[in-house]
Tab-separated table of C-alpha atoms in Angstrom:
chain	number	residue	atom	x	y	z
A	1	UNK	CA	90.151	106.389	79.715
A	2	UNK	CA	87.987	103.635	78.217
A	3	UNK	CA	84.269	103.524	79.037
A	4	UNK	CA	84.626	100.456	81.285
A	5	UNK	CA	87.095	102.366	83.473
A	6	UNK	CA	84.780	105.327	84.056
A	7	UNK	CA	84.481	105.960	87.791
A	8	UNK	CA	81.315	105.241	89.767
A	9	UNK	CA	82.471	105.707	93.349
A	10	UNK	CA	84.623	107.685	95.758
A	11	UNK	CA	85.874	106.497	99.148
A	12	UNK	CA	88.754	105.810	101.549
A	13	UNK	CA	90.255	109.294	101.896
A	14	UNK	CA	93.566	109.132	103.778
A	15	UNK	CA	96.178	111.733	104.627
A	16	UNK	CA	99.825	111.506	105.635
A	17	UNK	CA	101.879	114.319	107.138
A	18	UNK	CA	104.924	115.242	105.043
A	19	UNK	CA	108.005	115.039	107.254
A	20	UNK	CA	110.608	116.382	104.840
A	21	UNK	CA	111.008	117.195	101.172
A	22	UNK	CA	114.616	117.715	100.094
A	23	UNK	CA	115.472	119.061	96.648
A	24	UNK	CA	117.013	116.209	94.623
A	25	UNK	CA	116.930	114.157	97.832
A	26	UNK	CA	114.040	112.314	99.466
A	27	UNK	CA	110.489	113.011	100.539
A	28	UNK	CA	109.241	111.214	103.652
A	29	UNK	CA	105.816	110.937	105.250
A	30	UNK	CA	104.203	109.735	108.425
A	31	UNK	CA	101.819	106.784	108.458
A	32	UNK	CA	98.605	107.429	106.469
A	33	UNK	CA	95.484	108.004	108.559
A	34	UNK	CA	91.770	108.055	107.836
A	35	UNK	CA	90.520	111.554	107.016
A	36	UNK	CA	86.719	111.599	106.676
A	37	UNK	CA	83.810	109.962	104.893
A	38	UNK	CA	84.057	110.713	101.177
A	39	UNK	CA	81.149	112.345	99.363
A	40	UNK	CA	82.458	114.228	96.321
A	41	UNK	CA	85.728	115.591	94.931
A	42	UNK	CA	86.674	117.797	92.004
A	43	UNK	CA	90.257	118.070	90.757
A	44	UNK	CA	91.365	121.005	88.613
A	45	UNK	CA	94.916	120.806	87.210
A	46	UNK	CA	94.763	124.432	86.012
A	47	UNK	CA	96.122	123.481	82.622
A	48	UNK	CA	96.778	126.229	80.083
A	49	UNK	CA	98.021	126.498	76.530
A	50	UNK	CA	99.408	129.240	74.322
A	51	UNK	CA	99.808	129.231	70.575
A	52	UNK	CA	102.906	130.775	68.990
A	53	UNK	CA	102.380	132.671	65.731
A	54	UNK	CA	105.092	133.393	63.173
A	55	UNK	CA	104.391	135.350	60.002
A	56	UNK	CA	100.689	135.362	60.848
A	57	UNK	CA	100.614	131.543	61.016
A	58	UNK	CA	100.293	129.370	64.144
A	59	UNK	CA	103.456	127.252	64.290
A	60	UNK	CA	103.537	125.807	67.815
A	61	UNK	CA	101.490	125.308	70.947
A	62	UNK	CA	102.945	125.396	74.436
A	63	UNK	CA	101.041	123.702	77.262
A	64	UNK	CA	101.582	123.758	81.013
A	65	UNK	CA	99.904	122.752	84.255
A	66	UNK	CA	99.701	124.845	87.394
A	67	UNK	CA	98.703	124.187	90.973
A	68	UNK	CA	96.411	121.156	91.330
A	69	UNK	CA	93.282	122.417	93.075
A	70	UNK	CA	90.883	120.132	94.909
A	71	UNK	CA	87.348	120.766	96.129
A	72	UNK	CA	86.355	118.096	98.625
A	73	UNK	CA	82.989	117.313	100.200
A	74	UNK	CA	83.082	115.034	103.259
A	75	UNK	CA	80.720	113.971	106.017
A	76	UNK	CA	82.694	115.016	109.089
A	77	UNK	CA	86.420	115.362	109.669
A	78	UNK	CA	87.634	113.513	112.746
A	79	UNK	CA	88.846	115.792	115.529
A	80	UNK	CA	92.197	113.992	115.523
A	81	UNK	CA	92.638	114.771	111.827
A	82	UNK	CA	91.532	118.378	112.344
A	83	UNK	CA	94.104	118.847	115.112
A	84	UNK	CA	96.922	117.583	112.893
A	85	UNK	CA	95.883	119.391	109.735
A	86	UNK	CA	94.809	122.806	111.001
A	87	UNK	CA	96.908	123.389	114.109
A	88	UNK	CA	94.021	122.760	116.526
A	89	UNK	CA	94.326	121.076	119.933
A	90	UNK	CA	92.336	118.510	121.901
A	91	UNK	CA	92.033	119.113	125.650
A	92	UNK	CA	91.990	116.564	128.472
A	93	UNK	CA	88.194	116.226	128.156
A	94	UNK	CA	88.413	115.422	124.451
A	95	UNK	CA	87.118	118.849	123.366
A	96	UNK	CA	88.481	120.263	120.122
A	97	UNK	CA	90.009	123.729	120.625
A	98	UNK	CA	89.832	125.531	117.306
A	99	UNK	CA	92.164	128.456	117.947
A	100	UNK	CA	95.047	127.805	115.589
A	101	UNK	CA	98.260	127.399	117.580
A	102	UNK	CA	100.451	125.658	115.032
A	103	UNK	CA	101.399	125.823	111.370
A	104	UNK	CA	99.421	123.788	108.867
A	105	UNK	CA	101.686	121.019	107.532
A	106	UNK	CA	102.120	119.812	103.993
A	107	UNK	CA	100.366	116.493	103.469
A	108	UNK	CA	99.822	113.746	100.947
A	109	UNK	CA	96.175	112.933	100.264
A	110	UNK	CA	95.030	109.592	98.867
A	111	UNK	CA	91.673	108.175	97.845
A	112	UNK	CA	90.022	105.364	95.925
A	113	UNK	CA	87.362	105.252	93.229
A	114	UNK	CA	85.570	102.242	91.767
A	115	UNK	CA	85.085	101.856	88.029
A	116	UNK	CA	82.400	100.295	85.857
A	117	UNK	CA	84.525	97.194	85.171
A	118	UNK	CA	84.744	96.439	88.907
A	119	UNK	CA	88.295	97.706	89.255
A	120	UNK	CA	89.758	100.345	91.533
A	121	UNK	CA	91.382	103.641	90.603
A	122	UNK	CA	93.874	104.521	93.351
A	123	UNK	CA	95.299	108.019	93.801
A	124	UNK	CA	97.895	109.892	95.876
A	125	UNK	CA	98.474	113.636	95.648
A	126	UNK	CA	101.911	114.207	97.075
A	127	UNK	CA	102.302	117.721	98.502
A	128	UNK	CA	99.545	120.101	99.480
A	129	UNK	CA	97.715	121.974	102.186
A	130	UNK	CA	94.024	122.012	103.062
A	131	UNK	CA	91.947	124.976	104.114
A	132	UNK	CA	89.936	125.006	107.330
A	133	UNK	CA	86.584	123.429	106.365
A	134	UNK	CA	83.455	125.475	105.862
A	135	UNK	CA	80.313	124.310	107.641
A	136	UNK	CA	76.639	125.083	107.193
A	137	UNK	CA	73.886	124.654	109.774
A	138	UNK	CA	70.131	124.739	109.268
A	139	UNK	CA	67.184	124.052	111.535
A	140	UNK	CA	65.091	120.969	110.793
A	141	UNK	CA	61.891	121.601	108.894
A	142	UNK	CA	59.302	119.336	107.316
A	143	UNK	CA	62.082	117.764	105.283
A	144	UNK	CA	65.526	117.109	106.723
A	145	UNK	CA	68.476	118.486	104.743
A	146	UNK	CA	71.805	116.895	105.658
A	147	UNK	CA	74.786	119.243	105.750
A	148	UNK	CA	78.347	118.228	104.937
A	149	UNK	CA	81.772	119.837	105.292
A	150	UNK	CA	83.595	121.481	102.396
A	151	UNK	CA	87.400	121.582	102.142
A	152	UNK	CA	89.642	122.989	99.448
A	153	UNK	CA	93.264	122.112	98.874
A	154	UNK	CA	96.160	123.090	96.658
A	155	UNK	CA	98.843	120.610	95.644
A	156	UNK	CA	102.252	121.379	94.145
A	157	UNK	CA	105.229	119.411	92.854
A	158	UNK	CA	107.624	117.818	95.327
A	159	UNK	CA	111.121	119.226	95.564
A	160	UNK	CA	112.731	115.783	95.644
A	161	UNK	CA	111.552	114.486	92.274
A	162	UNK	CA	109.054	116.963	90.837
A	163	UNK	CA	106.131	114.567	91.216
A	164	UNK	CA	102.677	115.945	92.016
A	165	UNK	CA	100.141	113.104	91.690
A	166	UNK	CA	100.164	109.370	90.987
A	167	UNK	CA	97.347	107.005	90.071
A	168	UNK	CA	96.917	103.374	89.121
A	169	UNK	CA	93.994	101.227	87.953
A	170	UNK	CA	93.829	97.745	89.399
A	171	UNK	CA	92.648	96.178	86.111
A	172	UNK	CA	95.417	97.573	83.927
A	173	UNK	CA	97.864	95.061	82.477
A	174	UNK	CA	101.086	94.412	84.339
A	175	UNK	CA	99.939	95.875	87.666
A	176	UNK	CA	101.459	94.379	90.800
A	177	UNK	CA	98.327	93.731	92.852
A	178	UNK	CA	100.273	94.118	96.093
A	179	UNK	CA	100.556	97.807	95.195
A	180	UNK	CA	96.748	98.025	95.212
A	181	UNK	CA	96.381	96.078	98.466
A	182	UNK	CA	99.019	98.183	100.260
A	183	UNK	CA	97.959	101.539	98.796
A	184	UNK	CA	96.946	103.144	102.106
A	185	UNK	CA	99.585	101.471	104.279
A	186	UNK	CA	102.099	104.102	103.196
A	187	UNK	CA	102.343	106.867	100.615
A	188	UNK	CA	103.301	105.226	97.329
A	189	UNK	CA	106.988	105.466	96.387
A	190	UNK	CA	107.603	105.522	92.612
A	191	UNK	CA	110.080	103.037	91.194
A	192	UNK	CA	112.292	103.483	88.125
A	193	UNK	CA	110.142	104.791	85.280
A	194	UNK	CA	109.706	103.150	81.898
A	195	UNK	CA	109.887	104.856	78.531
A	196	UNK	CA	106.376	105.843	77.344
A	197	UNK	CA	105.175	104.039	74.215
A	198	UNK	CA	105.677	105.826	70.906
A	199	UNK	CA	102.628	106.801	68.895
């Protein structure tokens, strides 16, 4: 990534419930919804490498990526999102009942980040589950310390096409700007891929 595309922001976290994921078939999602106010995120692809030695000489290196782990700091998850994501319920008075009664679904999670050149880096992670958020409370003292919510997630490859995560920068050449404008209207569907450039 060039220096002018270094990120300087983080916002617009959305989630979409995965409806089905069929091996060598299709993956479908519900309509994306707002998740929570974005504060900070860390993505760890769990990449690893191993060097092969023959006759006491390194001759090859094998690399691989594992589960994509995400650590997410947000302001406050909406109760509607919490009910969908963690199997909670909302009663007739609008109170969130936090005894888990359902199974946590697989979701897609998307977000946006600004870059130094004024562009936008758009992301979707295709198939993962989030943990129930941790919360911290503290009495007010002479200085007020604001507490956020912390969520972790693990994302894996889809069965339908093996995809795990997609991203696009709005200022790259050849980008259809409608893709950027419609990014959170639905989970992005990849089109036919192009051959990567040779080095």
